[in-house]
PDB file of C-alpha atoms in Angstrom:
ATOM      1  CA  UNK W  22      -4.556  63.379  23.407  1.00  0.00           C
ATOM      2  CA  UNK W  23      -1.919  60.486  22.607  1.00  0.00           C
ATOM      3  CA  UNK W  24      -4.727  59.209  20.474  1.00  0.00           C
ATOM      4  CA  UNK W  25      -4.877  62.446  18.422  1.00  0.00           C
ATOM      5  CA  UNK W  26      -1.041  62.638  17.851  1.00  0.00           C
ATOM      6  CA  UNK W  27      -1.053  58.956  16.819  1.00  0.00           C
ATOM      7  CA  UNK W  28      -3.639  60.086  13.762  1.00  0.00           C
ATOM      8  CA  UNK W  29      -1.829  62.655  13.180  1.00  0.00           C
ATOM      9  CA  UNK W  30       1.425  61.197  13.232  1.00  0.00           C
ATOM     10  CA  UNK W  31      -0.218  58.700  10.271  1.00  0.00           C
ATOM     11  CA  UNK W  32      -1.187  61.598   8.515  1.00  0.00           C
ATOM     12  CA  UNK W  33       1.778  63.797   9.135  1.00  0.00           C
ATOM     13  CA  UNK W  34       4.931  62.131  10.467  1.00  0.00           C
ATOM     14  CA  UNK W  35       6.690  65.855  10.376  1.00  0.00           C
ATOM     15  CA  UNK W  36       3.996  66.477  12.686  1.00  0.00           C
ATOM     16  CA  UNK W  37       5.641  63.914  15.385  1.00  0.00           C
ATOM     17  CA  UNK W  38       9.415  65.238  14.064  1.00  0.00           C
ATOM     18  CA  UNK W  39       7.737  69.316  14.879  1.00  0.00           C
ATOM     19  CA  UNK W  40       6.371  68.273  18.478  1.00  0.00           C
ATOM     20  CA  UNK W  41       9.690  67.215  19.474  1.00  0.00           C
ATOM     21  CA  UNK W  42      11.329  70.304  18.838  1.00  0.00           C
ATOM     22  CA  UNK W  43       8.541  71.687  20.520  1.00  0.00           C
ATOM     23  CA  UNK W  44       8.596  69.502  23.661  1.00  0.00           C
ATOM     24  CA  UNK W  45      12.415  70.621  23.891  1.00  0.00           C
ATOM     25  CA  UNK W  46      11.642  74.046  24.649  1.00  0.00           C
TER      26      UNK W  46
END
């Protein structure tokens, strides 16, 4: 799953910045 986040995150850094937020709660 890291591996998807990490293409992600390339694609859409907000998306890293939005799963924080989400991890919080």
């Amino acid at each position: 799953m890291n591996t998807k986040q990490n293409w992600i995150d390339q694609r859409f850094p907000l998306t890293k910045t939005w799963n924080e937020h989400l991890a919080k709660y």
